[in-house]
Coordinates of C-alpha atoms in Angstrom, one line a residue:
M11 CA -19.1 -51.1 43.3
G12 CA -19.8 -47.4 41.9
F13 CA -23.0 -47.2 40.2
K14 CA -24.5 -44.8 37.5
Y15 CA -26.8 -44.2 34.3
L16 CA -26.1 -45.0 31.2
A17 CA -29.3 -41.8 30.4
D18 CA -26.3 -39.5 28.6
C19 CA -25.6 -42.3 26.7
R20 CA -28.1 -42.9 23.9
S21 CA -26.4 -45.2 21.2
M22 CA -26.0 -47.7 24.4
V23 CA -28.9 -48.6 25.9
D24 CA -30.1 -48.2 21.3
V25 CA -27.3 -51.4 21.9
I26 CA -29.4 -52.5 24.6
N27 CA -32.4 -52.3 23.4
T28 CA -31.6 -54.1 19.8
L29 CA -30.2 -56.7 21.6
L30 CA -32.8 -57.0 24.0
E31 CA -35.5 -57.3 20.2
E32 CA -33.5 -59.6 19.0
H33 CA -33.6 -62.3 22.2
Q34 CA -37.3 -61.5 21.4
L35 CA -37.9 -59.6 25.3
N36 CA -40.2 -56.7 25.2
V37 CA -38.4 -54.9 28.6
K38 CA -37.4 -51.2 27.8
F39 CA -34.7 -49.9 30.0
R40 CA -36.6 -45.9 31.3
F41 CA -33.7 -43.2 33.0
Q42 CA -34.1 -42.7 36.0
R43 CA -32.7 -40.4 38.5
S44 CA -29.9 -42.4 40.7
L45 CA -29.6 -45.1 43.4
E46 CA -26.7 -44.6 46.3
D47 CA -27.1 -47.3 47.3
P48 CA -29.2 -49.3 45.3
K49 CA -29.9 -53.3 47.1
T50 CA -26.9 -55.2 45.6
Q51 CA -27.7 -59.2 46.2
T52 CA -24.0 -59.5 44.0
S53 CA -22.8 -62.5 44.0
N54 CA -19.2 -64.1 42.9
N55 CA -22.0 -66.4 40.4
S56 CA -22.3 -62.8 39.1
K57 CA -19.0 -61.5 38.8
K58 CA -17.3 -64.6 36.9
N59 CA -19.6 -65.4 34.0
T60 CA -19.4 -62.4 32.3
K61 CA -19.4 -63.9 28.6
A62 CA -22.6 -64.5 29.5
T63 CA -25.5 -62.3 27.3
F64 CA -28.1 -62.6 29.9
K65 CA -27.6 -65.0 33.5
K66 CA -31.2 -65.3 34.1
K67 CA -33.5 -65.0 31.3
G68 CA -36.5 -65.8 33.4
D69 CA -36.2 -62.7 35.3
L70 CA -35.8 -60.3 33.1
D71 CA -39.1 -61.8 31.3
R72 CA -40.7 -61.0 34.2
L73 CA -39.8 -57.3 33.8
S74 CA -43.3 -55.3 32.8
E75 CA -42.8 -52.3 30.1
S76 CA -43.7 -50.3 33.1
E77 CA -40.9 -51.2 35.6
D78 CA -37.3 -49.6 35.4
C79 CA -33.5 -51.2 35.7
V80 CA -30.5 -50.3 36.6
L81 CA -27.2 -50.6 34.5
V82 CA -24.2 -50.7 36.4
S83 CA -21.2 -51.1 33.7
H84 CA -17.6 -52.5 34.6
K85 CA -15.2 -52.5 32.6
I86 CA -13.0 -56.0 31.5
D87 CA -10.5 -55.9 29.6
S88 CA -11.9 -53.0 27.0
K89 CA -14.8 -54.5 26.9
E90 CA -17.6 -53.9 28.9
K91 CA -20.0 -55.4 31.2
L92 CA -23.2 -53.9 32.8
D93 CA -25.5 -55.3 34.9
I94 CA -28.5 -55.2 35.4
Y95 CA -31.3 -54.3 38.6
N96 CA -34.4 -54.4 38.9
P97 CA -36.0 -50.9 40.5
D98 CA -35.4 -52.7 44.0
G99 CA -31.9 -52.8 43.4
F100 CA -31.6 -56.6 42.1
L101 CA -29.2 -58.5 39.5
I102 CA -31.7 -59.6 37.4
G103 CA -28.8 -59.9 34.5
A104 CA -26.1 -59.1 33.0
L105 CA -24.4 -57.9 29.3
L106 CA -21.4 -57.9 27.4
I107 CA -20.8 -55.1 25.1
E108 CA -18.5 -56.9 22.2
S109 CA -16.3 -53.3 21.4
D110 CA -16.6 -55.0 17.3
S111 CA -19.7 -56.0 17.5
V112 CA -22.2 -53.2 19.3
M113 CA -19.0 -50.4 20.4
P114 CA -19.2 -47.3 18.2
S115 CA -16.6 -48.1 15.7
A116 CA -13.7 -45.4 16.3
N117 CA -14.7 -44.1 12.0
E118 CA -18.6 -43.6 13.8
F119 CA -19.3 -39.8 13.1
T120 CA -21.7 -38.1 15.6
L121 CA -22.4 -34.4 16.7
T122 CA -24.3 -33.0 19.8
D123 CA -26.6 -30.4 19.9
E124 CA -23.4 -27.6 21.2
I125 CA -21.3 -29.1 18.1
I126 CA -23.8 -28.8 15.2
R127 CA -23.8 -25.3 16.9
I128 CA -20.4 -24.2 16.7
L129 CA -20.4 -25.7 12.5
E130 CA -23.9 -23.6 12.4
S131 CA -22.2 -20.3 13.4
S132 CA -19.0 -20.8 10.5
Y133 CA -19.0 -17.6 8.4
D134 CA -17.3 -20.5 6.1
G135 CA -19.0 -23.1 4.9
L136 CA -18.2 -27.2 5.6
W137 CA -18.3 -30.0 4.0
I138 CA -17.4 -33.1 5.9
T139 CA -16.8 -36.6 4.2
D140 CA -16.1 -40.3 6.1
G141 CA -12.8 -41.6 4.9
K142 CA -14.1 -43.0 1.3
G143 CA -16.4 -39.6 0.3
K144 CA -19.7 -40.2 1.6
V145 CA -21.1 -37.2 2.6
L146 CA -22.1 -36.9 6.2
Y147 CA -22.9 -33.0 6.8
T148 CA -22.6 -29.1 5.5
N149 CA -23.8 -25.9 7.0
L150 CA -26.0 -23.0 6.3
A151 CA -23.0 -21.3 5.2
N152 CA -22.1 -23.9 2.7
E153 CA -25.7 -23.6 1.1
R154 CA -25.4 -20.1 1.1
L155 CA -21.6 -19.6 -1.0
T156 CA -22.8 -21.6 -3.2
G157 CA -26.6 -23.1 -3.7
I158 CA -26.2 -26.7 -2.8
K159 CA -29.1 -27.3 -0.1
R160 CA -27.2 -30.3 2.6
E161 CA -30.1 -32.8 1.6
D162 CA -29.2 -32.8 -2.0
V163 CA -25.6 -33.7 -1.3
V164 CA -25.9 -35.8 2.8
G165 CA -25.2 -39.5 1.7
K166 CA -24.0 -39.5 -1.7
M167 CA -21.0 -40.9 -1.8
T168 CA -18.4 -37.4 -3.7
H169 CA -16.9 -38.2 -7.5
E170 CA -21.1 -38.9 -8.4
L171 CA -22.3 -35.0 -6.4
I172 CA -19.4 -34.1 -9.5
N173 CA -20.8 -36.0 -12.5
Q174 CA -23.5 -34.5 -12.2
K175 CA -21.7 -31.7 -12.3
L176 CA -22.2 -29.7 -9.2
F177 CA -19.1 -28.4 -9.3
S178 CA -15.8 -29.2 -10.8
V179 CA -13.3 -30.2 -8.9
S180 CA -13.2 -32.0 -4.8
A181 CA -10.6 -30.9 -2.5
T182 CA -12.2 -34.2 -1.4
L183 CA -11.0 -36.2 -3.0
A184 CA -7.6 -35.0 -3.7
V185 CA -7.7 -35.7 -0.3
M186 CA -8.2 -39.3 0.0
N187 CA -5.4 -39.6 -2.9
E188 CA -2.5 -37.3 -1.0
H189 CA -3.5 -38.4 2.9
K190 CA -3.2 -34.5 3.6
R191 CA -4.2 -30.7 3.2
V192 CA -5.0 -30.0 -0.4
T193 CA -6.7 -25.9 -1.5
I194 CA -7.3 -26.1 -4.7
M195 CA -10.0 -23.1 -6.6
G196 CA -13.4 -24.5 -7.9
Y197 CA -16.0 -23.7 -10.0
N198 CA -19.6 -24.3 -8.7
Y199 CA -22.0 -24.6 -11.6
K200 CA -25.1 -24.2 -9.9
T201 CA -23.7 -20.1 -8.7
N202 CA -21.3 -19.4 -11.9
K203 CA -18.8 -18.3 -9.0
Q204 CA -15.7 -19.1 -8.0
V205 CA -14.9 -21.0 -4.1
L206 CA -11.5 -21.5 -2.2
I207 CA -12.0 -25.3 -1.2
T208 CA -9.6 -26.7 1.2
G209 CA -9.5 -30.5 2.4
N210 CA -7.4 -31.4 5.8
P211 CA -7.6 -34.9 6.7
I212 CA -8.4 -36.3 10.0
F213 CA -7.5 -39.8 10.9
N214 CA -7.8 -42.4 13.0
N215 CA -5.6 -44.2 16.0
D216 CA -4.2 -47.0 13.6
G217 CA -3.8 -44.2 11.3
E218 CA -6.4 -44.6 8.7
L219 CA -8.6 -41.7 6.6
A220 CA -11.2 -41.8 8.9
F221 CA -12.8 -37.9 7.8
I222 CA -12.1 -35.0 6.0
V223 CA -12.8 -30.9 6.7
N224 CA -12.8 -29.1 4.0
N225 CA -13.6 -24.6 4.9
V226 CA -14.6 -23.4 1.9
R227 CA -15.0 -20.1 0.7
D228 CA -16.1 -17.4 -1.8
I229 CA -13.6 -15.8 -3.7
T230 CA -15.7 -14.2 -5.0
E231 CA -16.0 -12.1 -2.2
F232 CA -11.8 -11.0 -2.3
D233 CA -12.3 -10.2 -5.9
N234 CA -15.4 -8.0 -5.3
L235 CA -12.9 -6.5 -1.7
R236 CA -10.2 -5.8 -3.6
K237 CA -11.5 -4.8 -7.1
E238 CA -13.0 -1.4 -4.3
L239 CA -9.7 -1.0 -3.1
N240 CA -8.8 -0.5 -6.2
D241 CA -11.8 1.9 -6.7
K242 CA -10.9 3.5 -4.2
D243 CA -6.6 4.1 -5.1
K244 CA -8.1 5.3 -8.2
I245 CA -10.1 7.9 -5.9
I246 CA -6.9 9.1 -3.8
D247 CA -5.1 9.4 -7.3
Q248 CA -7.7 10.9 -8.7
Q249 CA -8.8 13.5 -5.1
K250 CA -4.2 14.1 -6.0
I251 CA -4.8 15.4 -9.3
E252 CA -7.8 17.3 -8.0
I253 CA -5.4 19.4 -5.4
E254 CA -3.3 19.9 -7.4
K255 CA -5.9 21.9 -9.4
L256 CA -6.7 23.7 -6.7
K257 CA -3.3 24.6 -5.4
N258 CA -2.3 26.0 -8.6
S259 CA -6.1 27.8 -9.0
K260 CA -5.1 29.1 -5.4
K261 CA -1.5 29.9 -6.6
S262 CA -3.1 31.9 -9.7
M263 CA -5.5 34.1 -8.1
N264 CA -3.2 35.7 -6.3
R265 CA 0.8 36.0 -7.8
G266 CA 2.0 38.2 -8.8
Y267 CA 5.2 39.0 -11.8
I268 CA 6.9 42.0 -10.3
F269 CA 9.3 43.6 -12.4
R270 CA 10.4 46.8 -14.0
S271 CA 12.6 46.0 -16.1
G272 CA 13.0 45.8 -20.0
I273 CA 14.3 42.4 -20.2
M274 CA 11.8 41.0 -17.5
S275 CA 8.4 42.5 -20.0
E276 CA 10.2 40.8 -22.6
I277 CA 10.2 37.0 -21.6
F278 CA 6.8 37.4 -19.5
E279 CA 5.4 38.6 -23.2
L280 CA 7.7 35.4 -24.9
T281 CA 5.7 33.0 -21.3
Q282 CA 2.1 35.0 -22.6
R283 CA 3.0 33.4 -26.9
V284 CA 4.9 30.2 -25.5
G285 CA 2.2 29.1 -22.6
R286 CA -0.6 29.4 -25.7
F287 CA 1.4 26.2 -27.7
D288 CA 2.2 22.5 -26.3
L289 CA 5.5 22.9 -26.8
N290 CA 8.6 22.4 -24.8
V291 CA 10.4 24.0 -22.7
L292 CA 13.9 24.6 -21.5
I293 CA 14.4 27.5 -18.5
L294 CA 17.9 28.8 -18.6
G295 CA 19.2 30.6 -15.0
E296 CA 21.3 31.1 -12.2
S297 CA 19.3 29.6 -8.8
G298 CA 17.2 31.7 -7.0
S299 CA 16.7 34.0 -10.0
G300 CA 12.6 33.2 -10.7
K301 CA 13.0 29.5 -13.5
E302 CA 9.5 28.8 -11.2
V303 CA 7.8 31.9 -11.8
V304 CA 8.6 32.7 -15.1
A305 CA 7.9 28.6 -15.1
D306 CA 4.6 29.4 -13.4
S307 CA 3.9 31.6 -15.8
I308 CA 4.4 29.7 -19.3
V309 CA 1.2 27.2 -17.4
D310 CA -0.4 30.4 -16.6
A311 CA -0.8 31.7 -20.6
S312 CA -1.5 28.3 -21.1
D313 CA -5.1 25.7 -21.8
R314 CA -3.7 23.2 -18.8
R315 CA -3.9 26.5 -15.8
D316 CA -6.4 24.3 -14.3
K317 CA -4.6 21.2 -15.3
P318 CA -2.3 19.3 -12.9
F319 CA 0.9 20.7 -12.5
I320 CA 3.6 18.7 -10.9
K321 CA 6.7 20.8 -10.2
V322 CA 9.9 18.0 -9.0
N323 CA 13.4 19.5 -8.0
C324 CA 15.6 16.3 -9.6
G325 CA 18.7 17.3 -7.8
A326 CA 16.7 16.9 -5.2
I327 CA 15.9 13.4 -5.0
P328 CA 18.6 10.3 -4.6
E329 CA 19.2 8.4 -8.4
S330 CA 18.4 6.2 -6.8
L331 CA 15.1 6.8 -6.1
L332 CA 14.6 9.4 -8.8
E333 CA 13.2 6.8 -11.4
S334 CA 10.4 5.8 -9.7
E335 CA 9.4 9.2 -8.3
L336 CA 8.5 10.2 -11.8
F337 CA 7.4 6.9 -13.0
G338 CA 6.3 5.1 -10.0
Y339 CA 6.0 0.9 -9.4
E340 CA 4.9 -2.2 -9.5
K341 CA 4.6 -3.2 -6.6
G342 CA 7.6 -5.4 -5.6
A343 CA 9.0 -3.9 -7.6
F344 CA 12.0 -4.0 -5.9
T345 CA 13.2 -4.4 -1.6
G346 CA 11.4 -2.2 0.5
A347 CA 8.1 -1.0 -2.5
H348 CA 4.8 -0.4 -1.0
Q349 CA 2.2 -3.3 -2.2
K350 CA 0.2 -1.7 -3.6
G351 CA 2.8 -0.3 -6.0
K352 CA 3.2 4.0 -6.3
I353 CA 1.6 6.0 -8.9
G354 CA 5.0 8.1 -9.9
M355 CA 5.0 12.7 -10.6
F356 CA 4.7 12.2 -14.9
E357 CA 1.4 9.8 -14.5
L358 CA -0.4 12.5 -11.9
A359 CA 1.2 15.4 -14.0
N360 CA -1.5 13.3 -17.0
G361 CA -3.2 16.0 -18.4
G362 CA -1.8 19.0 -17.2
T363 CA 2.5 20.3 -17.4
I364 CA 5.2 18.2 -15.3
L365 CA 8.6 21.4 -14.4
L366 CA 11.6 18.9 -13.8
D367 CA 13.8 21.3 -12.2
E368 CA 16.9 21.1 -12.1
V369 CA 17.0 18.4 -15.1
A370 CA 20.7 18.9 -15.6
D371 CA 21.3 16.0 -12.6
I372 CA 19.2 13.7 -14.2
P373 CA 21.3 10.6 -14.8
L374 CA 21.9 9.3 -17.8
N375 CA 20.8 6.7 -17.6
L376 CA 17.1 7.6 -16.2
Q377 CA 17.6 10.4 -19.1
V378 CA 16.7 7.2 -22.9
K379 CA 13.9 6.5 -20.2
L380 CA 12.7 10.0 -20.1
L381 CA 13.4 11.0 -23.8
R382 CA 11.1 7.6 -24.6
A383 CA 8.4 9.3 -22.8
I384 CA 9.0 12.6 -24.3
Q385 CA 9.1 10.9 -28.4
G386 CA 6.3 8.4 -27.3
K387 CA 4.2 9.5 -24.8
E388 CA 4.2 7.2 -23.1
I389 CA 6.1 5.9 -19.7
M390 CA 6.5 2.3 -18.3
R391 CA 6.4 2.4 -14.2
L392 CA 9.2 0.7 -12.7
G393 CA 8.7 -3.3 -13.2
G394 CA 6.3 -3.5 -15.1
S395 CA 5.0 -5.5 -18.2
K396 CA 2.9 -2.4 -20.2
T397 CA 3.5 1.3 -21.5
I398 CA 1.4 4.5 -19.8
K399 CA -0.1 6.3 -22.4
L400 CA -0.1 10.2 -21.1
D401 CA -0.5 13.3 -22.5
V402 CA 1.9 15.4 -20.3
R403 CA 3.5 19.3 -21.3
I404 CA 7.3 19.1 -20.4
I405 CA 8.5 22.3 -18.8
A406 CA 12.0 21.6 -17.6
A407 CA 15.0 24.4 -16.3
T408 CA 18.4 24.1 -15.4
N409 CA 21.3 27.0 -13.6
K410 CA 23.4 24.9 -16.0
N411 CA 25.1 24.3 -19.4
L412 CA 22.9 22.3 -21.1
E413 CA 24.0 22.7 -25.1
E414 CA 27.5 22.1 -23.1
M415 CA 27.0 19.7 -20.8
A416 CA 25.4 18.1 -23.8
R417 CA 29.3 19.1 -26.0
E418 CA 31.6 17.4 -23.5
G419 CA 28.6 13.6 -23.5
L420 CA 27.8 14.4 -20.2
F421 CA 23.7 15.1 -21.4
R422 CA 21.9 13.7 -24.3
E423 CA 22.6 15.4 -26.4
D424 CA 18.9 14.2 -28.9
L425 CA 17.0 14.8 -24.8
F426 CA 18.8 18.4 -25.5
Y427 CA 17.1 19.4 -28.1
R428 CA 14.2 17.4 -27.5
L429 CA 13.4 19.6 -24.4
N430 CA 14.1 23.1 -26.5
V431 CA 12.4 23.3 -28.5
V432 CA 12.0 26.6 -27.2
G433 CA 14.8 28.6 -24.9
I434 CA 14.1 31.2 -21.7
T435 CA 17.3 32.6 -20.0
V436 CA 15.5 34.0 -16.8
P437 CA 18.6 37.1 -16.5
P438 CA 20.7 37.2 -12.9
L439 CA 19.4 40.2 -10.8
R440 CA 22.5 41.8 -10.9
E441 CA 22.0 41.9 -14.7
R442 CA 18.4 44.1 -14.0
R443 CA 18.5 46.1 -11.0
E444 CA 16.1 48.5 -11.4
D445 CA 13.4 45.3 -10.5
I446 CA 15.6 45.1 -6.9
P447 CA 13.5 48.3 -6.0
V448 CA 10.0 47.3 -6.5
L449 CA 10.9 43.4 -4.6
I450 CA 12.4 45.0 -1.7
H451 CA 8.4 46.6 -1.2
H452 CA 6.8 43.5 -2.6
F453 CA 8.4 40.9 0.7
L454 CA 9.0 44.0 2.9
K455 CA 4.7 43.9 2.6
K456 CA 4.2 40.7 1.9
F457 CA 6.3 39.3 6.0
A458 CA 4.9 42.3 7.9
D459 CA 1.3 40.8 6.2
K460 CA 2.1 37.7 7.6
H461 CA 4.0 38.2 10.6
K462 CA 2.1 41.4 12.0
V463 CA 3.7 43.9 12.4
E464 CA 4.8 47.3 10.6
K465 CA 8.0 48.1 8.7
S466 CA 9.2 50.2 6.1
I467 CA 12.8 50.1 5.5
E468 CA 14.7 53.0 4.7
T469 CA 15.7 55.2 1.4
D470 CA 19.7 54.2 2.4
L471 CA 19.6 50.5 2.9
T472 CA 17.3 51.3 -0.7
D473 CA 20.2 51.8 -2.6
F474 CA 22.8 49.5 -1.3
L475 CA 20.8 46.7 -1.8
C476 CA 20.2 48.2 -5.6
N477 CA 24.3 48.0 -5.9
Y478 CA 24.8 44.8 -4.0
S479 CA 25.7 41.7 -6.6
W480 CA 23.1 38.9 -5.0
P481 CA 25.2 36.0 -6.0
G482 CA 21.8 33.8 -4.7
N483 CA 19.3 36.5 -6.7
V484 CA 15.3 36.8 -6.1
R485 CA 15.8 34.0 -3.6
E486 CA 18.7 35.4 -1.0
L487 CA 16.3 39.4 -1.0
E488 CA 13.5 37.1 0.2
N489 CA 15.3 35.6 2.5
L490 CA 16.6 38.8 3.9
I491 CA 14.5 40.9 4.1
E492 CA 12.3 38.5 5.8
N493 CA 15.8 37.8 8.6
L494 CA 15.5 42.0 9.0
V495 CA 11.5 41.9 9.6
V496 CA 11.9 39.4 11.5
L497 CA 15.0 40.4 13.4
T498 CA 15.3 43.8 13.7
R499 CA 13.3 45.9 16.2
E500 CA 13.3 49.4 15.3
P501 CA 10.0 50.0 13.2
V502 CA 12.3 51.8 10.9
I503 CA 15.1 48.8 9.0
R504 CA 18.4 50.8 8.2
K505 CA 21.2 49.5 6.6
M506 CA 23.5 49.4 10.3
H507 CA 20.8 45.9 10.1
L508 CA 21.2 43.5 7.8
P509 CA 23.9 41.0 8.4
E510 CA 27.7 41.4 9.6
R511 CA 28.8 39.6 6.3
M512 CA 26.8 41.5 3.3
L513 CA 28.3 45.3 5.7
R514 CA 31.7 43.3 5.8
N515 CA 32.9 41.8 2.6
T516 CA 30.5 44.2 0.0
S517 CA 32.1 47.7 -1.6
E518 CA 29.3 49.2 -4.0
G519 CA 27.5 45.8 -3.7
Y520 CA 31.1 43.8 -5.3
P521 CA 33.8 41.1 -2.7
I522 CA 36.6 43.3 -1.2
I523 CA 39.6 40.5 -1.8
D524 CA 41.8 40.4 2.0
L525 CA 45.3 40.0 1.1
H526 CA 46.5 39.8 4.5
G527 CA 48.4 37.1 3.7
I528 CA 50.4 34.2 2.0
M529 CA 47.3 31.6 0.5
P530 CA 47.7 29.8 -3.3
L531 CA 48.4 31.6 -5.9
K532 CA 45.8 29.8 -7.9
E533 CA 43.4 31.1 -5.3
A534 CA 44.1 34.3 -6.0
V535 CA 43.9 34.0 -9.1
G536 CA 40.5 32.5 -9.4
I537 CA 38.7 35.2 -6.9
L538 CA 40.6 37.6 -9.6
E539 CA 38.5 35.9 -12.0
D540 CA 35.1 35.8 -10.2
K541 CA 35.4 39.4 -9.1
L542 CA 36.3 40.6 -12.6
I543 CA 34.0 38.3 -14.1
E544 CA 31.3 39.3 -12.1
M545 CA 31.9 43.9 -12.3
A546 CA 32.0 42.4 -16.3
M547 CA 28.3 41.3 -15.7
H548 CA 27.1 44.3 -14.1
E549 CA 28.4 46.8 -15.7
Y550 CA 27.6 45.6 -19.5
G551 CA 25.2 43.0 -18.4
T552 CA 25.5 40.1 -20.8
T553 CA 27.8 37.6 -20.8
R554 CA 28.6 37.9 -25.3
K555 CA 29.8 42.0 -24.0
A556 CA 31.4 40.7 -20.4
A557 CA 33.7 37.9 -22.6
Q558 CA 34.2 40.6 -25.0
A559 CA 35.5 43.0 -22.2
L560 CA 37.3 40.5 -21.1
G561 CA 38.5 39.1 -24.2
V562 CA 36.9 35.3 -23.3
D563 CA 34.8 33.2 -24.8
Q564 CA 31.5 33.5 -24.6
S565 CA 31.1 29.9 -23.1
T566 CA 33.9 30.8 -19.9
I567 CA 32.5 33.7 -18.8
V568 CA 28.9 30.4 -18.5
R569 CA 30.9 28.1 -17.3
K570 CA 32.5 30.3 -14.4
L571 CA 28.7 32.2 -13.1
N572 CA 27.5 28.3 -13.3
K573 CA 30.5 27.3 -10.9
Q574 CA 30.3 30.2 -8.3
T575 CA 26.3 29.4 -8.2

């Protein structure tokens, strides 16, 4: 027969002491070390008489208060029998513990010191009630979050506390009604805070609601964190704007407008006049002709020179993304959208200027929103429900004939007139050949310094380049000079160093038509037309005079030039 002490079951000892008090016995059960081999005189009768509360009352009466007793436990049909031995190991009595009367109830709430320490370490508030809503325990975090002291609530019913307006709603009552996990928002009258409460039911073996554990979280902290994040996002957006300011300021200090021709002098003077007024400007010209430089000059002459200057190449952005890039989007606006949303180019340019390069490539459906932004000086983010007021100057640029596109219904006519308050046409490089020598030497110095080499250009090469047609305009010239600076081994760059295509396909700067075989007639006519138009433009300088010389409308010349680019 195994022996054990119930010294670690204080509740069991309390039950025994209570029974002794009810039978008017003074004996106290004390804790002592285990007896490995107690002298037992257990008889068969002691095992058969387990239903008697005490076997030998007289033996118990003879025990003094100073003596220690030994308890031996037996399990009999889900009941527990305790044999009582004196210090000498002799059986002097027995107890039968009935589960219905003296065993702890399945719903009895007890916490060990270890469990209490664990619960007290929780950052969230914990609020535990029994199945009827009586408060059994709250931790210190709950007091910190709600301002409700545990001594004010433990032992009280939940509905009483609501009547006292300690809080507005109760997850406990909701769990009692629904018998499932419930999460609610509550308001604490004492601290004027909103809290998030999750009530979790705990059921006993019979499926009855035994306890409810409430997790209390102060969502004011979450709101503060959300506000901090939003504030940080605003700071980041502002820093982006400041970075744009610094970049533009640096560009203004280092920017040199390189020209010698009279026509570019006139354009530069026009940009200085236009820059002082908050007018929308439309810049026309072939690709690479310097439209962006003209836009820079306008901004430098304006009061917005130190404000953001955002440049957007509308032709380089996929149509499906263009709206969100220009106007931004709210969180969840579309699949894959950033969860915080995104600020658009127009918002980044607020207070400053935005350059819409290749504006002709904006689709018609988006042109409506752009027109609204110009007219109302406000935009709405993609997926948004409110408008955002903006102060943005718009400069648009294109290499296409926007007026003709408007007549053909390819571009909104009302938008064209809104953009074309002031129109500036930048001539191609072949129409201002006086600028080529100064541009050559400007780019030569720029790239020689960049790559830390000493280079010069022979006069014959300069003359050749001045007579070249430059279909790619200034951008093509710039790229060519950098290529020559990097790839030419000799200190002097000569005509022989030019790419073979330029030497093979040019004659005094003009393309040569090679007819070494049969080609489609339409293709041959197209090549001849292109050459004639190029020669006429070189000879007369303007599309109007070239059209007169070739006997066609000016719009035809413009359209074919645009097609060439």
